Amino acid sequence: MALDIPGLSISLAFSLGAFAGGGWWCLRRLAQARLLLDTPTSKIRSAAQGYVELYGVLHSLGEGPLLAPLTGKPCLWWRYRIEQYSERGKNKSWRVVDSGVSDAWLRLADATGECLIDPRAAEVRPATRERWKGSQRHPRGGLVAGGLSGWLGSGEYRYTEERLHAGEPLYAIGDFHTGGGGHQGLDLATAQGAVIREWKGDFAGLLQRFDSDGDGQLGETEWQRVRLAAQLEAEDRHRRASVAPAVNQMRRPRESQPFLLSSHGEDELARHFRWQALAGALLCVAGAVATVYLLRVTGLL
């Protein structure tokens, strides 16, 4: 029997992809679950610089609440997705036609202090999640259908909106850094170079300040004056930053560690990751079995 090389190649690609992808996902989620459980919860005031785990309550930044784009409800963070129903013959599916996520900073507080969180690139798991259907591409706040009626309602569009609200608990794990308040050391060479690069952005202004002979360029003596002035400016900026109030911030880690923001605690997150790891393991096993079966059927094994 002649081998269907193209068909076999596609089948093997899918089975090997399932094997490799499922195994990678299983190991990744197990490692993340272990990391969450092994990282102790820190108090904001005494948290070490670097990768930390915090638990507190969300508060408004004082600039007024955001309005979620689909429902118009006030919140501190939102994420939405709009899907359109499509039917082509026997193929029926929901296709994403619009989506978005808030990049507004969050303010987390515990009994010891506050921390500002940049949610960009974070895996956010909010407690509030609404889904409903409608006939408009972009719904308005008054059209939200709640409960089972929203799920079963007719309409070619399906809307999903997730939100974080003030007063809700939040679990956060990521890269923690404190600026100001005397926490910052001074790398004079780096700071001086940053000031010079900033000044070069306005080279006309740099010439006006330091081109003493008016020839339209900076000689060696003039560059020495630039470097000295930049050093003094860097030292002055450091002094001002040192006397400013300390500001705690959390961002995405530079390493491959997870950056998570969740309305649920670490135990529930770790349990969810383990279920995902199990799904990855099952996919990996299915891919391995399918690969062996294909190779045996074709006589290649």
Short mmCIF file of C-alpha atoms in Angstrom, two decimals, residues 17 22-23 26 30 38 42 44-45 57 75 119 124 135 140 142 160 185 189 211 219 231 233 246 283 292 296:
data_model
loop_
_atom_site.label_atom_id
_atom_site.label_comp_id
_atom_site.label_asym_id
_atom_site.label_seq_id
_atom_site.Cartn_x
_atom_site.Cartn_y
_atom_site.Cartn_z
CA GLY A 17 3.11 19.08 18.38
CA GLY A 22 1.47 19.29 26.18
CA GLY A 23 4.69 18.27 27.91
CA CYS A 26 2.54 20.53 31.99
CA LEU A 30 3.73 22.60 37.67
CA ASP A 38 7.19 28.36 47.89
CA SER A 42 5.60 39.80 52.22
CA ILE A 44 4.71 45.97 51.65
CA ARG A 45 6.76 48.03 54.11
CA VAL A 57 -6.87 45.41 49.06
CA CYS A 75 -13.90 49.83 38.05
CA PRO A 119 -0.65 45.53 35.13
CA VAL A 124 -4.86 38.89 35.51
CA SER A 135 -27.33 42.16 18.26
CA ARG A 140 -24.20 49.97 25.88
CA GLY A 142 -28.10 49.54 29.84
CA THR A 160 -17.28 39.13 27.74
CA GLY A 185 22.09 54.06 45.06
CA ALA A 189 28.75 56.89 35.24
CA ASP A 211 29.56 75.96 22.11
CA GLY A 219 35.44 70.51 20.71
CA GLN A 231 27.81 64.78 36.33
CA GLU A 233 23.09 67.34 37.08
CA ALA A 246 9.44 56.31 48.96
CA LEU A 283 -2.35 16.02 25.75
CA VAL A 292 3.52 5.63 17.89
CA ARG A 296 3.32 1.44 13.47
#
